[in-house]
mmCIF file of C-alpha atoms and ligand atoms in Angstrom:
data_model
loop_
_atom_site.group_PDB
_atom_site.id
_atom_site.type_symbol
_atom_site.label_atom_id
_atom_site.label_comp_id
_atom_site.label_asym_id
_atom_site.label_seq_id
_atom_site.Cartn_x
_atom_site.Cartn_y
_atom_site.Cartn_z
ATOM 1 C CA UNK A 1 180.570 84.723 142.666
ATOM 2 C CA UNK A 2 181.960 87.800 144.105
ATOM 3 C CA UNK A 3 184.926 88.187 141.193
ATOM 4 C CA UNK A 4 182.701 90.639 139.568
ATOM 5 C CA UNK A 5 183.892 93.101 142.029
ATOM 6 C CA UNK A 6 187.492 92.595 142.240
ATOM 7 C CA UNK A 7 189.199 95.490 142.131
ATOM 8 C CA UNK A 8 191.436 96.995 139.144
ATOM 9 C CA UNK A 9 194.959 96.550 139.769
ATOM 10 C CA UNK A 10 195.553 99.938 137.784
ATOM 11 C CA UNK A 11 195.103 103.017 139.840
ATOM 12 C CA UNK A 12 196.373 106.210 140.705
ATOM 13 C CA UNK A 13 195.970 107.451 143.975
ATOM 14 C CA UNK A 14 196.154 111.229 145.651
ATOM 15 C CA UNK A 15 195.461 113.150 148.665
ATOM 16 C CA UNK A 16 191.522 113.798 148.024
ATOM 17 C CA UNK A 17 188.530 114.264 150.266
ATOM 18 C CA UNK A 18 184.659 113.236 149.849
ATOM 19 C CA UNK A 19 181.385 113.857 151.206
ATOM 20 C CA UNK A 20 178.531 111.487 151.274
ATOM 21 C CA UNK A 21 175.025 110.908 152.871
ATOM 22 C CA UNK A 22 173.174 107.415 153.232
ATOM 23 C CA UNK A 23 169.834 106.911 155.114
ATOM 24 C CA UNK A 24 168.840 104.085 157.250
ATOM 25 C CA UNK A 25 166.345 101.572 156.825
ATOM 26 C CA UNK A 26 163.760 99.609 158.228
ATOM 27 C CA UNK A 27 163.074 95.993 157.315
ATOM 28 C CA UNK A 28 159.257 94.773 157.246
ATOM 29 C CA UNK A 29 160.523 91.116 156.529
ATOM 30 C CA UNK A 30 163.664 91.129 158.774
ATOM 31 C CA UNK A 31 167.141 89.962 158.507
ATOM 32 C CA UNK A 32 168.362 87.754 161.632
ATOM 33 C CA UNK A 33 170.677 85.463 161.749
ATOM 34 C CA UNK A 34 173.899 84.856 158.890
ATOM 35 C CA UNK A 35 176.743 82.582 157.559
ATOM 36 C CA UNK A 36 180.057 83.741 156.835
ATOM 37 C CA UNK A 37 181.026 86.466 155.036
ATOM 38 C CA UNK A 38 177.866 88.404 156.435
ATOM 39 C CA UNK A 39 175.905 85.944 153.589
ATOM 40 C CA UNK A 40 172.316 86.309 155.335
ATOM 41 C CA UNK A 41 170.059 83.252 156.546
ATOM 42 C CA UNK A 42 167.145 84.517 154.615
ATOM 43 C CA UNK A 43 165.938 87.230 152.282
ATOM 44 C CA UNK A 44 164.820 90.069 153.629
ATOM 45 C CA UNK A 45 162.913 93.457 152.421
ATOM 46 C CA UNK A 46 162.802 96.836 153.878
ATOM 47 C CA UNK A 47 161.560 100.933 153.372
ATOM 48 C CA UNK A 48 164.505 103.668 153.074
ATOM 49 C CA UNK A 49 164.001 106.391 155.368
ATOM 50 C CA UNK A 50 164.031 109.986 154.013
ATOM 51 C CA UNK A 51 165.482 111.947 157.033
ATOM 52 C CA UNK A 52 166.992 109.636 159.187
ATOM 53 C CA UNK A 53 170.510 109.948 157.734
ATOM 54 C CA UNK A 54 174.134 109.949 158.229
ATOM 55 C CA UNK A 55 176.917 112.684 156.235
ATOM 56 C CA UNK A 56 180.290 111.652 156.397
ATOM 57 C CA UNK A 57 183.471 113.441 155.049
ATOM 58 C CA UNK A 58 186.110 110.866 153.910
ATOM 59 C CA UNK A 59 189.558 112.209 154.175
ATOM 60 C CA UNK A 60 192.460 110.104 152.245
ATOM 61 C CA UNK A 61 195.973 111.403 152.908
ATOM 62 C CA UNK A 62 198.239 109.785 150.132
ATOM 63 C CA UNK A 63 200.957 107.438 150.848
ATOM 64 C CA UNK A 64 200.997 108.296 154.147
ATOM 65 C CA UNK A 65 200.967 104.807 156.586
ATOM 66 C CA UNK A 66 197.606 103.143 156.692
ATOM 67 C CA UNK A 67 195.513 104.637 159.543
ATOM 68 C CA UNK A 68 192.011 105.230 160.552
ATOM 69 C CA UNK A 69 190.898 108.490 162.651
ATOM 70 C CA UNK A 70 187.135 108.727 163.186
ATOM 71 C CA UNK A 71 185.177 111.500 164.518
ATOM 72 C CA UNK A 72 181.431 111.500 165.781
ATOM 73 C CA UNK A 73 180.396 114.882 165.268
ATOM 74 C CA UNK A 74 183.009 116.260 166.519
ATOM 75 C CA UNK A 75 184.107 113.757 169.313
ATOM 76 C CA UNK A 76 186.899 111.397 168.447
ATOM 77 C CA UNK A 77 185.508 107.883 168.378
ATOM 78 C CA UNK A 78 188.726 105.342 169.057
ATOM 79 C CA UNK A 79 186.462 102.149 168.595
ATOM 80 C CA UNK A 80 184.761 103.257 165.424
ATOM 81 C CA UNK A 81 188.210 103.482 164.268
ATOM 82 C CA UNK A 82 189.352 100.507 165.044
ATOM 83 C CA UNK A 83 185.736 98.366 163.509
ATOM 84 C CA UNK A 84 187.150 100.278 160.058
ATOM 85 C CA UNK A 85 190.713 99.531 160.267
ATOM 86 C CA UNK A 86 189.378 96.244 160.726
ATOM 87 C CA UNK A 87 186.771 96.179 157.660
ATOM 88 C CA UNK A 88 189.292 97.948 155.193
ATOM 89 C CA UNK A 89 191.313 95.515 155.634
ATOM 90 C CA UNK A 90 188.836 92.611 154.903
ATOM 91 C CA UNK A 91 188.120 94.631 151.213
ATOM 92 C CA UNK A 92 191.143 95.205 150.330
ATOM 93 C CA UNK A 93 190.771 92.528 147.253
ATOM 94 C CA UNK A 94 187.724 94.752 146.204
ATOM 95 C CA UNK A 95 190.343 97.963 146.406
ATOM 96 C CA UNK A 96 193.327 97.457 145.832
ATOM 97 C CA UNK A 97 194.399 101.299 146.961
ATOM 98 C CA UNK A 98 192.606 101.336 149.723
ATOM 99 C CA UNK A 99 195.667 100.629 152.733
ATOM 100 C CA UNK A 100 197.617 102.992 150.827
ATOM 101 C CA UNK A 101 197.038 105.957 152.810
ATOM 102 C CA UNK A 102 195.839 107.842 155.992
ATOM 103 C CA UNK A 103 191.881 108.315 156.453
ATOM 104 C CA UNK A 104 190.311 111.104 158.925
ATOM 105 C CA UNK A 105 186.477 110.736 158.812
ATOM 106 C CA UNK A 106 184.045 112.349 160.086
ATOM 107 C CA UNK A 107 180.730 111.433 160.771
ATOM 108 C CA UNK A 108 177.433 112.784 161.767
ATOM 109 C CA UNK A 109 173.810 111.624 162.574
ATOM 110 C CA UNK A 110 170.712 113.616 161.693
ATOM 111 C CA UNK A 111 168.915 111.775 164.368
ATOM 112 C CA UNK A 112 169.909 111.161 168.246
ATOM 113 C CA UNK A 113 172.986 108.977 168.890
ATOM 114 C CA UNK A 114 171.615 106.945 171.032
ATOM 115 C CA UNK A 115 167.741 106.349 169.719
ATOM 116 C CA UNK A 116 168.406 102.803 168.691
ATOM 117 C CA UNK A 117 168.043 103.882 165.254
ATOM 118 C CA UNK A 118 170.108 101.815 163.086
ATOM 119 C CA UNK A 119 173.057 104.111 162.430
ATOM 120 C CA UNK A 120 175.033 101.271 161.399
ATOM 121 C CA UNK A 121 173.024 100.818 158.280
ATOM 122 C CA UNK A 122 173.175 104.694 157.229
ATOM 123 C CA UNK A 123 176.824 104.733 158.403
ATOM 124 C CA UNK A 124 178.101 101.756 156.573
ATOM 125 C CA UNK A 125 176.292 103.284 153.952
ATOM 126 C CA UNK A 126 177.761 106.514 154.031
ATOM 127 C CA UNK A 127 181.265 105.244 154.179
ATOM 128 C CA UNK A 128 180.897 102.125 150.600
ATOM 129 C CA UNK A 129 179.837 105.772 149.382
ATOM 130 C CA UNK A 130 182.729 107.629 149.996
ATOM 131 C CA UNK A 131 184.865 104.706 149.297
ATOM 132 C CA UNK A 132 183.158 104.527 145.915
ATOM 133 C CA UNK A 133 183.852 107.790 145.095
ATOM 134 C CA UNK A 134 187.330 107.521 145.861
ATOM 135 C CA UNK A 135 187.703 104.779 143.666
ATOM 136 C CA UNK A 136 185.815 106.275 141.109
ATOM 137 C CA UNK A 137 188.762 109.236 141.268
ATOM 138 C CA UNK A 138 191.560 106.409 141.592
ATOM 139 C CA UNK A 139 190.645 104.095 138.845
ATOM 140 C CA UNK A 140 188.534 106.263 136.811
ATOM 141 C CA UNK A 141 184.681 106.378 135.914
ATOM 142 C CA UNK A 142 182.236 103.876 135.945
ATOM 143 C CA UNK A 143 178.071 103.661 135.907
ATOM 144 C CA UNK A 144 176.200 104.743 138.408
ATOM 145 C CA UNK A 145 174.323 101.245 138.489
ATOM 146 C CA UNK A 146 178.225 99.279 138.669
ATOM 147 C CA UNK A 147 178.912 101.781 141.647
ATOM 148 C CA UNK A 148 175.973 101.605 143.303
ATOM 149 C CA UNK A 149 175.753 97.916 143.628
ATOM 150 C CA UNK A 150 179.339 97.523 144.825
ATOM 151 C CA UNK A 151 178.450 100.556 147.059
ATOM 152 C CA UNK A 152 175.874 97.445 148.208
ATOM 153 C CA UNK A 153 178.240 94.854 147.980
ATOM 154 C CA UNK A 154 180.583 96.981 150.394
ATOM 155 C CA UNK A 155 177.729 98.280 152.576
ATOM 156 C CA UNK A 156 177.085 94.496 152.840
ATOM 157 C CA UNK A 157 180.759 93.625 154.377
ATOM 158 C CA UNK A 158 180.466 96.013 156.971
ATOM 159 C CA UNK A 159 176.763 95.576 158.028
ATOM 160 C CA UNK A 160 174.735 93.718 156.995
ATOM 161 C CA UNK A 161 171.574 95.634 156.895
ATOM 162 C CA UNK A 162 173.958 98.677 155.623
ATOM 163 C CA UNK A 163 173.405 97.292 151.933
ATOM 164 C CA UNK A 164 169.690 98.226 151.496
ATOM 165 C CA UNK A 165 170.210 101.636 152.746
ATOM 166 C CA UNK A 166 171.996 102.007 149.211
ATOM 167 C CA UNK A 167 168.720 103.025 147.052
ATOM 168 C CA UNK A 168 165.568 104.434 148.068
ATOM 169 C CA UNK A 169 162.197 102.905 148.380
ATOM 170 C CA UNK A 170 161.067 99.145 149.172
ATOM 171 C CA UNK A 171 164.398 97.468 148.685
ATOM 172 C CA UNK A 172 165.308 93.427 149.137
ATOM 173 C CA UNK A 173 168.646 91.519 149.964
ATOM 174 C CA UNK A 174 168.894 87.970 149.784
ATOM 175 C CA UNK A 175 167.989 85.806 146.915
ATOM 176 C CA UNK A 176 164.884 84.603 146.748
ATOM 177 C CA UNK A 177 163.117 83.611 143.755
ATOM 178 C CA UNK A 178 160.005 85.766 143.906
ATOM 179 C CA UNK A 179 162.632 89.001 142.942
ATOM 180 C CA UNK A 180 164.399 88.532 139.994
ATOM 181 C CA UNK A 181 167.994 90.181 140.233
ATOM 182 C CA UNK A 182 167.966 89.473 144.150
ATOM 183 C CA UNK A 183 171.838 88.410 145.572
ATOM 184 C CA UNK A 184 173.100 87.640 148.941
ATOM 185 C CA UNK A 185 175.681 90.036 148.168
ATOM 186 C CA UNK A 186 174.257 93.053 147.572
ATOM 187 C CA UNK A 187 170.667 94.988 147.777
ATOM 188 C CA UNK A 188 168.095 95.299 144.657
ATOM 189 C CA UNK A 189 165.037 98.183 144.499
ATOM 190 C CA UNK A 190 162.104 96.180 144.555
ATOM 191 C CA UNK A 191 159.929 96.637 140.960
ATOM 192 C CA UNK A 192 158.153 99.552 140.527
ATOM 193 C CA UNK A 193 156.086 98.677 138.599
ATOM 194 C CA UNK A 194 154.799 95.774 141.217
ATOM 195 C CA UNK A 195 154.453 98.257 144.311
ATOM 196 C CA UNK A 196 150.810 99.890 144.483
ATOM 197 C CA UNK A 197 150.309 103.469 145.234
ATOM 198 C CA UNK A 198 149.640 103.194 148.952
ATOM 199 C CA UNK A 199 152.658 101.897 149.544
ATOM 200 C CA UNK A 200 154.867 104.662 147.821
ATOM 201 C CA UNK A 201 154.090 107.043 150.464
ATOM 202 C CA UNK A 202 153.958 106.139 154.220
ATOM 203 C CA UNK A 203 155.166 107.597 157.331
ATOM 204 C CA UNK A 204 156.977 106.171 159.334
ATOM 205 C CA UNK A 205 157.209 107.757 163.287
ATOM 206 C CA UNK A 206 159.741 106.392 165.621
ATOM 207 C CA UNK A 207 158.728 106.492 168.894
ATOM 208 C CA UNK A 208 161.644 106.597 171.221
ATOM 209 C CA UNK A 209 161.032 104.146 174.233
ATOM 210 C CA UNK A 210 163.814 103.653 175.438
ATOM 211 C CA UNK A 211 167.429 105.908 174.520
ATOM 212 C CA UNK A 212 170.707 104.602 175.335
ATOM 213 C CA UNK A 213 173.019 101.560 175.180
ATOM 214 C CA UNK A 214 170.743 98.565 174.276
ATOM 215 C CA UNK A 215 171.532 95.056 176.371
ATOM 216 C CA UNK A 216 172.593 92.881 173.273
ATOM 217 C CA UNK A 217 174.224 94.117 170.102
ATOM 218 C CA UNK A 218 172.920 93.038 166.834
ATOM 219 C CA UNK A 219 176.031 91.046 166.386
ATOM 220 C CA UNK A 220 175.662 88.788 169.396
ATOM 221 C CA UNK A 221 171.788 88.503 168.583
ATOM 222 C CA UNK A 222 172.419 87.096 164.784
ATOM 223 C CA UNK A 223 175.008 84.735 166.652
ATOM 224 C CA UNK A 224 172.628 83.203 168.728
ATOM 225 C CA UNK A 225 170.443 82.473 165.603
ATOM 226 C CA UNK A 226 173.217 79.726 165.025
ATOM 227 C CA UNK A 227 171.863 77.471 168.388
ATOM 228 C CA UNK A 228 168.644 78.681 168.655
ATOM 229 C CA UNK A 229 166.682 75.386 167.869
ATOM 230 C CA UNK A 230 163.689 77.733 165.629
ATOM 231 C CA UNK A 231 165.723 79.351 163.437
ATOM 232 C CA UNK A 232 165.588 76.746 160.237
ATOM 233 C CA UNK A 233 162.117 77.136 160.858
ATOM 234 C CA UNK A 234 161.941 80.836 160.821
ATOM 235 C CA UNK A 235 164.347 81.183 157.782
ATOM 236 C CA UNK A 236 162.050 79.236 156.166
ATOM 237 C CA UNK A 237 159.402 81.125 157.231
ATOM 238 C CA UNK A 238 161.132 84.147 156.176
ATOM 239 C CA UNK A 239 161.336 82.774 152.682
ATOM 240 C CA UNK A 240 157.842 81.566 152.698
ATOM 241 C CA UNK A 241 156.537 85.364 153.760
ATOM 242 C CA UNK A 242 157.856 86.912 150.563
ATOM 243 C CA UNK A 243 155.155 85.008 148.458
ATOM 244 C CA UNK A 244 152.166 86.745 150.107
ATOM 245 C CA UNK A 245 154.171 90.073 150.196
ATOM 246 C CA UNK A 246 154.450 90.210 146.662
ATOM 247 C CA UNK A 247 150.676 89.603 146.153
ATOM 248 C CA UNK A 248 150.091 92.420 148.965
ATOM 249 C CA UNK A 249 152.596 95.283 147.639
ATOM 250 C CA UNK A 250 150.927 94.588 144.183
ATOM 251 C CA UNK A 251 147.396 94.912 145.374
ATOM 252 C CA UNK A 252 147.607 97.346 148.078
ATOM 253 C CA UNK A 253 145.936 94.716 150.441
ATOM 254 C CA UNK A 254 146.452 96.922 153.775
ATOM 255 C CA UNK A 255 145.142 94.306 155.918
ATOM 256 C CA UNK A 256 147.244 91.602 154.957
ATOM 257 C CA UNK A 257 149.944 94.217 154.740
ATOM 258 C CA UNK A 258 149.743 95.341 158.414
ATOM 259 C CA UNK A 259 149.486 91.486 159.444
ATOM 260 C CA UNK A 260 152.313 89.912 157.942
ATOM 261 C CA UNK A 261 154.186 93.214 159.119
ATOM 262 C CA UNK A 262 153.538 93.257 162.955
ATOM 263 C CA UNK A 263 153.909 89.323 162.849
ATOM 264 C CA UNK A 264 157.923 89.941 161.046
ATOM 265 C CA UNK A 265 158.441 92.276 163.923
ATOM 266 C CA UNK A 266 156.973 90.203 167.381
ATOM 267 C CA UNK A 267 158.732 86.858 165.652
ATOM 268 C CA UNK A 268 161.668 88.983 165.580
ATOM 269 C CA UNK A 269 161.571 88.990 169.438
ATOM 270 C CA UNK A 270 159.855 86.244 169.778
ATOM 271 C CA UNK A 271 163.737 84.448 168.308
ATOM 272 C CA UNK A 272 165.279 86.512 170.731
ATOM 273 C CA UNK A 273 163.671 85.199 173.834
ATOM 274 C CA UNK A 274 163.734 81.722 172.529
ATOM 275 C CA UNK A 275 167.772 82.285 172.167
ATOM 276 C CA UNK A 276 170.317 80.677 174.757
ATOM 277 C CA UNK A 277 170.999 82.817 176.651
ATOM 278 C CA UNK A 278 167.238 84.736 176.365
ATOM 279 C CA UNK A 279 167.178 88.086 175.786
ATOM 280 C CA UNK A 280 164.412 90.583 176.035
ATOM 281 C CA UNK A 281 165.414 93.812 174.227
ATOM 282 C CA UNK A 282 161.313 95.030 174.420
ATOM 283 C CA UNK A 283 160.756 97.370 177.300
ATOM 284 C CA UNK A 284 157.257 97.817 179.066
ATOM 285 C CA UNK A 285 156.460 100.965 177.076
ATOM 286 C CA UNK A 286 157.310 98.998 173.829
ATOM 287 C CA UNK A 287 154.037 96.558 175.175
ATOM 288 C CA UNK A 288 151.980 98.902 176.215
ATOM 289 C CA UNK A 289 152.127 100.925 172.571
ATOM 290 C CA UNK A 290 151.265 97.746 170.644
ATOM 291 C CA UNK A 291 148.429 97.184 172.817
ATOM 292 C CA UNK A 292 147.421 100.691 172.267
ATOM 293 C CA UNK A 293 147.829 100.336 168.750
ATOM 294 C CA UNK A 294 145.772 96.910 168.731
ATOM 295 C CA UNK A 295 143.114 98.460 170.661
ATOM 296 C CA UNK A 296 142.909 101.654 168.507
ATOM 297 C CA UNK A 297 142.658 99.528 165.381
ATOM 298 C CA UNK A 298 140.058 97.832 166.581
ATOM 299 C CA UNK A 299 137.891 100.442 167.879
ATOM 300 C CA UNK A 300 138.767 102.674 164.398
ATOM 301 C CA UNK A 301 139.747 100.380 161.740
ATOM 302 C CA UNK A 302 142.210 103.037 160.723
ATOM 303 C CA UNK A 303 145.798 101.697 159.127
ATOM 304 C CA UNK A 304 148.026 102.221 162.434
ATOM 305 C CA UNK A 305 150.534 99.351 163.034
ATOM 306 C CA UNK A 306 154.215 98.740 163.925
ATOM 307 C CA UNK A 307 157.395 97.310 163.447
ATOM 308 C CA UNK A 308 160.617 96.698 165.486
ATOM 309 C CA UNK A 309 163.940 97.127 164.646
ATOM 310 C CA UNK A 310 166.254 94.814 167.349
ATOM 311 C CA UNK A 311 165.523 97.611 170.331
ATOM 312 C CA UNK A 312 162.448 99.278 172.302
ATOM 313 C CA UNK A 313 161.645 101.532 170.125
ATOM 314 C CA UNK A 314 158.346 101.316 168.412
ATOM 315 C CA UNK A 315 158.324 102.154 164.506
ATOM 316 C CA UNK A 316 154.980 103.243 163.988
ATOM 317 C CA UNK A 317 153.545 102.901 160.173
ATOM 318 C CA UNK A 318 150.617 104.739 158.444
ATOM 319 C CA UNK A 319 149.691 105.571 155.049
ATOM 320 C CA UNK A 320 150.285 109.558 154.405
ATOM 321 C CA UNK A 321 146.791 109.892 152.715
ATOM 322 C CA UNK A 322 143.175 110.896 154.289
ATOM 323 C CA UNK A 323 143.541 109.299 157.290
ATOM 324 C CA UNK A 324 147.109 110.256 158.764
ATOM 325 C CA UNK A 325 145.242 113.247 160.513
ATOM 326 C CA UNK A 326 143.320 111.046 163.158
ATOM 327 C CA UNK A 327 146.300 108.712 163.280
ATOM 328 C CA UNK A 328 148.777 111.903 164.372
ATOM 329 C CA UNK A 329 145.975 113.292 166.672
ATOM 330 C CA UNK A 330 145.913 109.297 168.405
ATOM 331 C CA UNK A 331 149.480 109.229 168.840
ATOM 332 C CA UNK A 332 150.295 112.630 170.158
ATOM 333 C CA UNK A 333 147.634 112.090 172.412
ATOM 334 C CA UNK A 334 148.350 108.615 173.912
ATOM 335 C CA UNK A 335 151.378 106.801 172.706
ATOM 336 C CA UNK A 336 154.089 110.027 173.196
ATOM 337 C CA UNK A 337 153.548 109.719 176.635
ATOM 338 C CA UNK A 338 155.062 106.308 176.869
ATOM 339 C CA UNK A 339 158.227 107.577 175.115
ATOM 340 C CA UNK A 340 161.698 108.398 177.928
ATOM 341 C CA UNK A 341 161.508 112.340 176.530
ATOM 342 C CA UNK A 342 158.624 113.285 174.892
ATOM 343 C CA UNK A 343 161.107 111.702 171.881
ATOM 344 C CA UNK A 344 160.036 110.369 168.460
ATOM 345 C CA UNK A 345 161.573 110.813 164.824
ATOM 346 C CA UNK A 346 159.052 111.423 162.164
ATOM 347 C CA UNK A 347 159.959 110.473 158.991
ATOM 348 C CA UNK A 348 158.348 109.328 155.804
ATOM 349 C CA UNK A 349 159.292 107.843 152.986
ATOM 350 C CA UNK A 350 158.098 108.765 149.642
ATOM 351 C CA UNK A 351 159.243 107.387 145.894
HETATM 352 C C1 2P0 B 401 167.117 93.987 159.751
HETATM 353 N N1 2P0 B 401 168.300 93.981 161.947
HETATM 354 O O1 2P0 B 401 166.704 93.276 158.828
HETATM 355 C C2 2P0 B 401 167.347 93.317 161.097
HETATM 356 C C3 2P0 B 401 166.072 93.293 161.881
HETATM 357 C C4 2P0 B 401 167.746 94.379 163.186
HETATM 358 C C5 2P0 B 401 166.437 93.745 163.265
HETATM 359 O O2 2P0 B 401 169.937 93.747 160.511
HETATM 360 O O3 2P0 B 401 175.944 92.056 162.200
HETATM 361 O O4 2P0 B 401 173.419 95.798 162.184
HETATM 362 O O5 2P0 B 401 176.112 94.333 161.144
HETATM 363 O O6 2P0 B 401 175.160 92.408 159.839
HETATM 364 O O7 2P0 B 401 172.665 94.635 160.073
HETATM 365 C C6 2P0 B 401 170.586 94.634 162.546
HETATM 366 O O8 2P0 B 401 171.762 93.951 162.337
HETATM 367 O O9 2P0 B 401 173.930 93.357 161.794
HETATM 368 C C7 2P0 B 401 169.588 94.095 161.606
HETATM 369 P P1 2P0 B 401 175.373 93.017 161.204
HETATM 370 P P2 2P0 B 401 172.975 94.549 161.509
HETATM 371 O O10 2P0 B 401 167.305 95.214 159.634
#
């Protein structure tokens, strides 16, 4: 299955450096729990962020020894080093040059370090980029599609959730019959032509509950998917979700929308405190803004809802059209204040 992206066993190789840029992601149906070779337990589908995004210069040094040096703007980062050392290694079927020489990257976020925003998504990104292009200069040219799906495929291999940061818009990974073209390998735009207006444009605020180290990495979480005695059942689930999401991105039902949405995100959770060992990764602000948000639907009937990523942090969602005003006003007003530093990322994604 994955011989399409062998590598070619003809290449020339010289000292060369690259700059690339990947944004992260957000999934509405979410990605928890995998099989080997990062092949994920269920399809999942999420927006590209516009600003939220991570530029990193690949150095190669030519024939020197293999090496890794990583840099996080500015500030030598030994581990990150070691995590690529580690996944160049595991690709090296996929290219062939790539232990043949010295790497010095260096990295940088455009949002805080330690928001919980997934920077391993835009990073892995950032880095199949680079990678790609090197190749590209190594082995000579090929499409933009070709490179941009093993970009994916790559992505994939060292994050999982790294591949759909790859292309912009609503993008799915995992196979699942309701998306033609969709791979456990590698990330696919979902159809244009199938997404109504409202949901081409949409902000999406991150409010920053909680900054710093979180409790349990994503890693350990997906492991625990493995014992936890739900998880066929939410895989399944999972799969089941995209049939109603297709009907809703085509018809621009926002109710059903923001439903299916918040209910991917508190079932997210909801896996994580049924795990063994439990883990709660939700802090009290994180409750206390979805019960705002509940209450100020209720009382408005204006499109404000959420989604999690695996942290505190509340993602908050709203269409950018008429009503994004009163939704801003609501927000500054009474969910900031829940935030550690007055912090939240605004971005919005547009296509
Ligand atoms: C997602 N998350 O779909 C889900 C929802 C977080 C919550 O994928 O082990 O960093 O590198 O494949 O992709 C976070 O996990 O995990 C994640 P690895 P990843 O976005």
């Amino acid at each position: 299955m994955t011989t399409q992206f062998i590598g070619k066993e003809n290449f020339t190789i010289h000292t060369q450096t690259v700059s690339e840029s990947c944004p992260s992601n957000i999934a509405l149906i979410k990605y928890w729990g995998k099989y080997e070779h990062q092949i994920p337990a269920n399809p999942s589908i999420s927006y590209t962020l516009n600003h939220c995004k991570t530029n990193t210069t690949m150095e190669f040094l030519a024939d020197e020894p293999f090496s890794v040096q990583t840099f996080l703007s500015g500030n030598e980062e030994v581990k990150f080093a070691e995590k690529i050392e580690k996944y160049f290694k595991n690709i090296e079927q996929y290219l062939p040059w790539i232990l043949k020489g010295k790497y010095i990257i260096r990295t940088e976020n455009t949002f805080p370090h330690s928001s919980g925003i997934a920077s391993s998504a835009s990073g892995f990104g950032a880095i199949a980029k680079c990678l790609m292009a090197l190749d590209e200069a190594f082995t000579g040219k090929t499409s933009e599609e070709e490179s941009l799906r093993k970009a994916s495929f790559l992505a994939r291999l060292g994050s999982g959730s790294a591949c759909r940061s790859l292309y912009n818009g609503l993008i799915v990974w995992g196979a699942t019959e309701e998306v033609q073209g969709s791979s456990d390998l590698f990330a696919v735009p979902y159809p244009d032509t199938e997404i109504h207006e409202v949901f081409k444009s949409f902000n999406d605020w991150v409010l920053l509950i909680h900054e710093g180290q979180k409790s349990v990495s994503s890693t350990v979480g997906h492991s625990l998917m493995k014992t936890n005695p739900y998880a066929e059942r939410r895989f399944q689930e999972a799969r089941e979700n995209f049939v109603p999401m297709k009907e809703i991105l085509k018809s621009g039902d926002m109710e059903s929308f923001i439903k299916l949405v918040e209910h991917e995100a508190l079932t997210l959770h909801a896996m994580m405190m049924m795990s063994d060992p439990a883990f709660i990764l939700m802090k009290t602000g994180t409750l206390e803004v979805i019960n705002k948000i509940w209450d100020f639907r209720r009382d408005t009937g204006l499109p404000l809802f959420f989604t999690l990523d695996a942290g505190a942090n509340v993602h908050l969602l709203f269409p950018a059209d008429a009503s994004e005003e009163s939704i801003k006003t609501f927000i500054e007003a009474e969910l900031l204040q829940h935030t550690q530093k007055n912090g939240v990322v605004k971005d919005v994604m547009r296509f």
